[in-house]
Amino acid sequence: MKEETKQAIIEAAIFVFNEDLSAPMEKVAERADMTRRTLHRYFGERRELLSSCLQEMQKVCSIAMANALEISDNPKEQLENLLYAAIDCGVKYSFLHKIQQLHGYQHLQNETDNARYDQTFGKVRMVLQNLHKKTDGVSFITVEWMTVLFFGVLTASIEALNHKKMNFSEIKSSAWYSFKMGINL
Amino acid sequence: MKEETKQAIIEAAIFVFNEDLSAPMEKVAERADMTRRTLHRYFGERRELLSSCLQEMQKVCSIAMANALEISDNPKEQLENLLYAAIDCGVKYSFLHKIQQLHGYQHLQNETDNARYDQTFGKVRMVLQNLHKKTDGVSFITVEWMTVLFFGVLTASIEALNHKKMNFSEIKSSAWYSFKMGINL
DNA sequence: CTGATATGTCACATATTTGAGACTTTTTTA
DNA sequence: TAAAAAAGTCTCAAATATGTGACATATCAG
């Protein structure tokens, strides 16, 4: 069993399931450019694949977020780096986020997953809370709104990437500019 | 055949398919609080239901956008009203948008649908283009970015609505504040 | 109350998706 | 190049999803 192939399947599955959670395995195989039979040699059941996708996303995102936080001690710079890290994670970050919000898919989550969730998304909220305290009441923008806007700006970044009309660094600088202005920073 | 029931099915389907495009009919029936058998009396085939959802979303959104444009002649005010209208349409707007972006679902779209698409999303782009011309080059924010950010802010608004920690008017004013600051207006 | 309309229940045929066995071909690597 | 590993092909059984007929209930208007 090639680890490389396994990884390719997971990447393909993240892409496909992000667009259509109940898409047939055939679609994942297509995307990974292989037979469904091969795919099934790596992942016996559908559940297993989905679970591996979650694990992968959680791993990648939590590491990226943790690293981003370490770059600086300044909350504003931390926020900036968290945004860049989230954009780097791309669909991995947004799919993970989506799964959390989803109605009727609790069976995809266990306690460990929820702990991991905090390791990723919790960091953003924490930094936002710090920043909000410092500007003590000047802004009518709530922490709640800042949190959802963070994800909204990420969504915009991912879509901009898909259109390929902007490059990574353009997107990142626009995203950070819009976000910081949007939360009155 | 009660028109009311038919409408309820469509609303349920929009909700369910927005979360999971390939979700089984059973899930739609559950959401609409009825039997699958009843659902099938209204919509013979799955395709038919999905198609009705698209039509419904296109109808509601294009009307809302058209009305929003008529409120004012001032581009900035037009943009503000378009954003509010989009928030009012909620998932109808974002699901429609998602379908357009989706890979491998061209079969859901015909020429008429694409014309309708322009009637909705085209208006936003048009107004953004006007505004961008006026600020002639002062801002490094591109029309491309403004367009995707518009949708990003909408995503944030919808999520804020789901959490129920903010009310409609709070969300709208935050959304407009963040968007206009974000595009340097 | 009564008939009409809408919905629910059960049953069933068909279609699609899933998962795996057996064997062949291709690719890797020693 | 030859053995081992990985991937493809063909096949098929089981599970799940889809669509409909027949009949029982429920709901509602007159």
mmCIF file of C-alpha atoms in Angstrom, chain B:
data_model
loop_
_atom_site.group_PDB
_atom_site.id
_atom_site.type_symbol
_atom_site.label_atom_id
_atom_site.label_comp_id
_atom_site.label_asym_id
_atom_site.label_seq_id
_atom_site.Cartn_x
_atom_site.Cartn_y
_atom_site.Cartn_z
ATOM 1 C CA MET B 1 -52.611 19.272 -4.539
ATOM 2 C CA LYS B 2 -52.008 22.031 -2.030
ATOM 3 C CA GLU B 3 -49.774 24.782 -3.267
ATOM 4 C CA GLU B 4 -48.781 25.334 0.358
ATOM 5 C CA THR B 5 -47.408 21.801 0.662
ATOM 6 C CA LYS B 6 -45.554 22.108 -2.598
ATOM 7 C CA GLN B 7 -43.927 25.291 -1.362
ATOM 8 C CA ALA B 8 -43.026 23.671 1.953
ATOM 9 C CA ILE B 9 -41.312 20.851 0.106
ATOM 10 C CA ILE B 10 -39.298 23.284 -1.972
ATOM 11 C CA GLU B 11 -38.217 25.229 1.106
ATOM 12 C CA ALA B 12 -37.194 22.006 2.850
ATOM 13 C CA ALA B 13 -35.328 20.832 -0.217
ATOM 14 C CA ILE B 14 -33.433 24.115 -0.534
ATOM 15 C CA PHE B 15 -32.341 23.763 3.077
ATOM 16 C CA VAL B 16 -31.315 20.117 2.772
ATOM 17 C CA PHE B 17 -29.685 20.269 -0.667
ATOM 18 C CA ASN B 18 -27.777 23.380 0.325
ATOM 19 C CA GLU B 19 -26.086 21.345 3.023
ATOM 20 C CA ASP B 20 -25.813 18.130 1.034
ATOM 21 C CA LEU B 21 -26.569 18.181 -2.664
ATOM 22 C CA SER B 22 -26.881 14.398 -2.941
ATOM 23 C CA ALA B 23 -28.887 13.905 0.229
ATOM 24 C CA PRO B 24 -31.634 11.262 -0.132
ATOM 25 C CA MET B 25 -35.247 12.344 -0.653
ATOM 26 C CA GLU B 26 -36.000 10.864 2.737
ATOM 27 C CA LYS B 27 -34.070 13.724 4.357
ATOM 28 C CA VAL B 28 -36.094 16.302 2.492
ATOM 29 C CA ALA B 29 -39.310 14.584 3.543
ATOM 30 C CA GLU B 30 -38.153 14.543 7.169
ATOM 31 C CA ARG B 31 -37.300 18.228 7.041
ATOM 32 C CA ALA B 32 -40.702 18.999 5.498
ATOM 33 C CA ASP B 33 -42.280 16.803 8.151
ATOM 34 C CA MET B 34 -44.059 14.415 5.790
ATOM 35 C CA THR B 35 -43.719 10.994 4.197
ATOM 36 C CA ARG B 36 -41.539 10.368 1.211
ATOM 37 C CA ARG B 37 -44.656 9.054 -0.487
ATOM 38 C CA THR B 38 -46.387 12.402 -0.140
ATOM 39 C CA LEU B 39 -43.343 14.218 -1.375
ATOM 40 C CA HIS B 40 -43.329 12.049 -4.488
ATOM 41 C CA ARG B 41 -46.923 12.950 -5.243
ATOM 42 C CA TYR B 42 -45.717 16.497 -5.771
ATOM 43 C CA PHE B 43 -42.379 15.761 -7.368
ATOM 44 C CA GLY B 44 -42.180 12.608 -9.431
ATOM 45 C CA GLU B 45 -38.431 12.701 -9.853
ATOM 46 C CA ARG B 46 -35.519 13.990 -7.867
ATOM 47 C CA ARG B 47 -34.369 16.089 -10.797
ATOM 48 C CA GLU B 48 -37.755 17.750 -10.910
ATOM 49 C CA LEU B 49 -37.505 18.832 -7.270
ATOM 50 C CA LEU B 50 -33.979 20.118 -7.673
ATOM 51 C CA SER B 51 -35.054 22.009 -10.746
ATOM 52 C CA SER B 52 -37.963 23.571 -8.870
ATOM 53 C CA CYS B 53 -35.583 24.634 -6.133
ATOM 54 C CA LEU B 54 -33.387 26.382 -8.665
ATOM 55 C CA GLN B 55 -36.366 28.131 -10.202
ATOM 56 C CA GLU B 56 -37.613 29.240 -6.811
ATOM 57 C CA MET B 57 -34.239 30.568 -5.765
ATOM 58 C CA GLN B 58 -33.769 32.366 -9.054
ATOM 59 C CA LYS B 59 -37.208 33.905 -8.870
ATOM 60 C CA VAL B 60 -36.908 35.127 -5.286
ATOM 61 C CA CYS B 61 -33.364 36.396 -5.671
ATOM 62 C CA SER B 62 -33.765 38.179 -8.980
ATOM 63 C CA ILE B 63 -36.875 39.989 -7.751
ATOM 64 C CA ALA B 64 -35.185 40.986 -4.509
ATOM 65 C CA MET B 65 -32.139 42.298 -6.346
ATOM 66 C CA ALA B 66 -34.196 44.200 -8.890
ATOM 67 C CA ASN B 67 -36.240 45.859 -6.155
ATOM 68 C CA ALA B 68 -33.114 46.765 -4.228
ATOM 69 C CA LEU B 69 -31.680 48.555 -7.232
ATOM 70 C CA GLU B 70 -34.779 50.667 -7.645
ATOM 71 C CA ILE B 71 -34.644 52.202 -4.181
ATOM 72 C CA SER B 72 -31.893 54.643 -5.066
ATOM 73 C CA ASP B 73 -29.868 56.014 -7.972
ATOM 74 C CA ASN B 74 -26.767 56.496 -5.879
ATOM 75 C CA PRO B 75 -24.313 53.615 -6.509
ATOM 76 C CA LYS B 76 -23.181 53.425 -2.914
ATOM 77 C CA GLU B 77 -26.750 53.260 -1.661
ATOM 78 C CA GLN B 78 -27.576 50.743 -4.357
ATOM 79 C CA LEU B 79 -24.748 48.523 -3.148
ATOM 80 C CA GLU B 80 -25.959 48.810 0.416
ATOM 81 C CA ASN B 81 -29.477 47.807 -0.589
ATOM 82 C CA LEU B 82 -28.223 44.930 -2.712
ATOM 83 C CA LEU B 83 -26.364 43.608 0.318
ATOM 84 C CA TYR B 84 -29.453 43.852 2.505
ATOM 85 C CA ALA B 85 -31.526 42.123 -0.160
ATOM 86 C CA ALA B 86 -28.990 39.323 -0.441
ATOM 87 C CA ILE B 87 -29.048 38.846 3.327
ATOM 88 C CA ASP B 88 -32.852 38.690 3.190
ATOM 89 C CA CYS B 89 -32.642 35.956 0.564
ATOM 90 C CA GLY B 90 -30.172 34.103 2.797
ATOM 91 C CA VAL B 91 -29.450 30.527 1.775
ATOM 92 C CA LYS B 92 -31.463 30.988 -1.402
ATOM 93 C CA TYR B 93 -28.860 33.452 -2.561
ATOM 94 C CA SER B 94 -25.853 31.529 -1.375
ATOM 95 C CA PHE B 95 -27.058 28.145 -2.592
ATOM 96 C CA LEU B 96 -27.721 29.606 -6.025
ATOM 97 C CA HIS B 97 -24.257 31.058 -6.014
ATOM 98 C CA LYS B 98 -22.745 27.770 -4.918
ATOM 99 C CA ILE B 99 -24.441 25.825 -7.704
ATOM 100 C CA GLN B 100 -22.945 28.187 -10.236
ATOM 101 C CA GLN B 101 -19.437 27.611 -8.919
ATOM 102 C CA LEU B 102 -19.775 23.860 -8.628
ATOM 103 C CA HIS B 103 -17.609 21.538 -10.689
ATOM 104 C CA GLY B 104 -19.399 18.818 -12.600
ATOM 105 C CA TYR B 105 -22.959 20.001 -12.149
ATOM 106 C CA GLN B 106 -23.434 21.743 -15.455
ATOM 107 C CA HIS B 107 -26.421 19.523 -16.136
ATOM 108 C CA LEU B 108 -28.306 21.509 -13.512
ATOM 109 C CA GLN B 109 -27.962 24.607 -15.644
ATOM 110 C CA ASN B 110 -29.398 25.558 -18.982
ATOM 111 C CA GLU B 111 -29.141 28.805 -20.963
ATOM 112 C CA THR B 112 -32.212 30.289 -19.295
ATOM 113 C CA ASP B 113 -30.691 29.645 -15.907
ATOM 114 C CA ASN B 114 -27.528 31.415 -16.891
ATOM 115 C CA ALA B 115 -29.515 34.418 -18.082
ATOM 116 C CA ARG B 116 -31.314 34.425 -14.744
ATOM 117 C CA TYR B 117 -27.973 34.206 -13.009
ATOM 118 C CA ASP B 118 -26.970 37.495 -14.551
ATOM 119 C CA GLN B 119 -30.236 39.030 -13.446
ATOM 120 C CA THR B 120 -29.197 38.351 -9.874
ATOM 121 C CA PHE B 121 -25.455 38.299 -9.436
ATOM 122 C CA GLY B 122 -24.739 40.431 -12.478
ATOM 123 C CA LYS B 123 -26.340 43.446 -10.828
ATOM 124 C CA VAL B 124 -23.880 43.360 -7.942
ATOM 125 C CA ARG B 125 -20.928 43.189 -10.270
ATOM 126 C CA MET B 126 -22.313 46.058 -12.322
ATOM 127 C CA VAL B 127 -22.692 48.370 -9.352
ATOM 128 C CA LEU B 128 -19.254 47.405 -8.056
ATOM 129 C CA GLN B 129 -17.768 48.231 -11.430
ATOM 130 C CA ASN B 130 -19.397 51.665 -11.369
ATOM 131 C CA LEU B 131 -18.028 52.369 -7.932
ATOM 132 C CA HIS B 132 -14.575 51.172 -8.856
ATOM 133 C CA LYS B 133 -14.448 53.522 -11.844
ATOM 134 C CA LYS B 134 -15.352 56.519 -9.701
ATOM 135 C CA THR B 135 -12.580 55.976 -7.169
ATOM 136 C CA ASP B 136 -10.334 55.705 -10.258
ATOM 137 C CA GLY B 137 -7.313 53.800 -9.114
ATOM 138 C CA VAL B 138 -7.097 55.245 -5.613
ATOM 139 C CA SER B 139 -7.821 51.852 -4.127
ATOM 140 C CA PHE B 140 -5.722 48.770 -4.774
ATOM 141 C CA ILE B 141 -8.864 46.687 -4.215
ATOM 142 C CA THR B 142 -9.950 45.102 -7.502
ATOM 143 C CA VAL B 143 -13.497 44.580 -8.761
ATOM 144 C CA GLU B 144 -12.736 40.867 -8.677
ATOM 145 C CA TRP B 145 -11.972 41.019 -4.972
ATOM 146 C CA MET B 146 -14.962 43.219 -4.169
ATOM 147 C CA THR B 147 -17.222 40.699 -5.889
ATOM 148 C CA VAL B 148 -15.991 37.724 -3.928
ATOM 149 C CA LEU B 149 -15.925 39.747 -0.713
ATOM 150 C CA PHE B 150 -19.586 40.628 -1.200
ATOM 151 C CA PHE B 151 -20.360 36.935 -1.124
ATOM 152 C CA GLY B 152 -17.991 36.391 1.781
ATOM 153 C CA VAL B 153 -19.787 38.988 3.878
ATOM 154 C CA LEU B 154 -23.080 37.354 2.962
ATOM 155 C CA THR B 155 -21.723 34.004 4.150
ATOM 156 C CA ALA B 156 -20.772 35.627 7.436
ATOM 157 C CA SER B 157 -24.260 37.110 7.773
ATOM 158 C CA ILE B 158 -25.957 33.777 7.191
ATOM 159 C CA GLU B 159 -23.754 32.078 9.742
ATOM 160 C CA ALA B 160 -24.434 34.830 12.256
ATOM 161 C CA LEU B 161 -28.144 34.265 11.673
ATOM 162 C CA ASN B 162 -27.782 30.537 12.321
ATOM 163 C CA HIS B 163 -26.058 31.134 15.621
ATOM 164 C CA LYS B 164 -28.980 33.334 16.654
ATOM 165 C CA LYS B 165 -26.702 35.451 18.808
ATOM 166 C CA MET B 166 -27.367 38.511 16.668
ATOM 167 C CA ASN B 167 -30.627 39.773 15.239
ATOM 168 C CA PHE B 168 -31.392 40.693 11.658
ATOM 169 C CA SER B 169 -30.804 44.401 11.946
ATOM 170 C CA GLU B 170 -27.574 44.036 13.904
ATOM 171 C CA ILE B 171 -26.317 41.642 11.284
ATOM 172 C CA LYS B 172 -27.269 43.918 8.427
ATOM 173 C CA SER B 173 -25.572 46.957 9.873
ATOM 174 C CA SER B 174 -22.426 45.025 10.784
ATOM 175 C CA ALA B 175 -22.365 43.440 7.344
ATOM 176 C CA TRP B 176 -22.665 46.756 5.544
ATOM 177 C CA TYR B 177 -20.110 48.444 7.796
ATOM 178 C CA SER B 178 -17.577 45.646 7.284
ATOM 179 C CA PHE B 179 -18.159 45.454 3.562
ATOM 180 C CA LYS B 180 -17.886 49.153 2.826
ATOM 181 C CA MET B 181 -14.791 49.511 5.010
ATOM 182 C CA GLY B 182 -13.388 46.343 3.482
ATOM 183 C CA ILE B 183 -13.601 47.730 -0.035
ATOM 184 C CA ASN B 184 -12.393 51.156 1.072
ATOM 185 C CA LEU B 185 -15.674 52.967 0.388
#
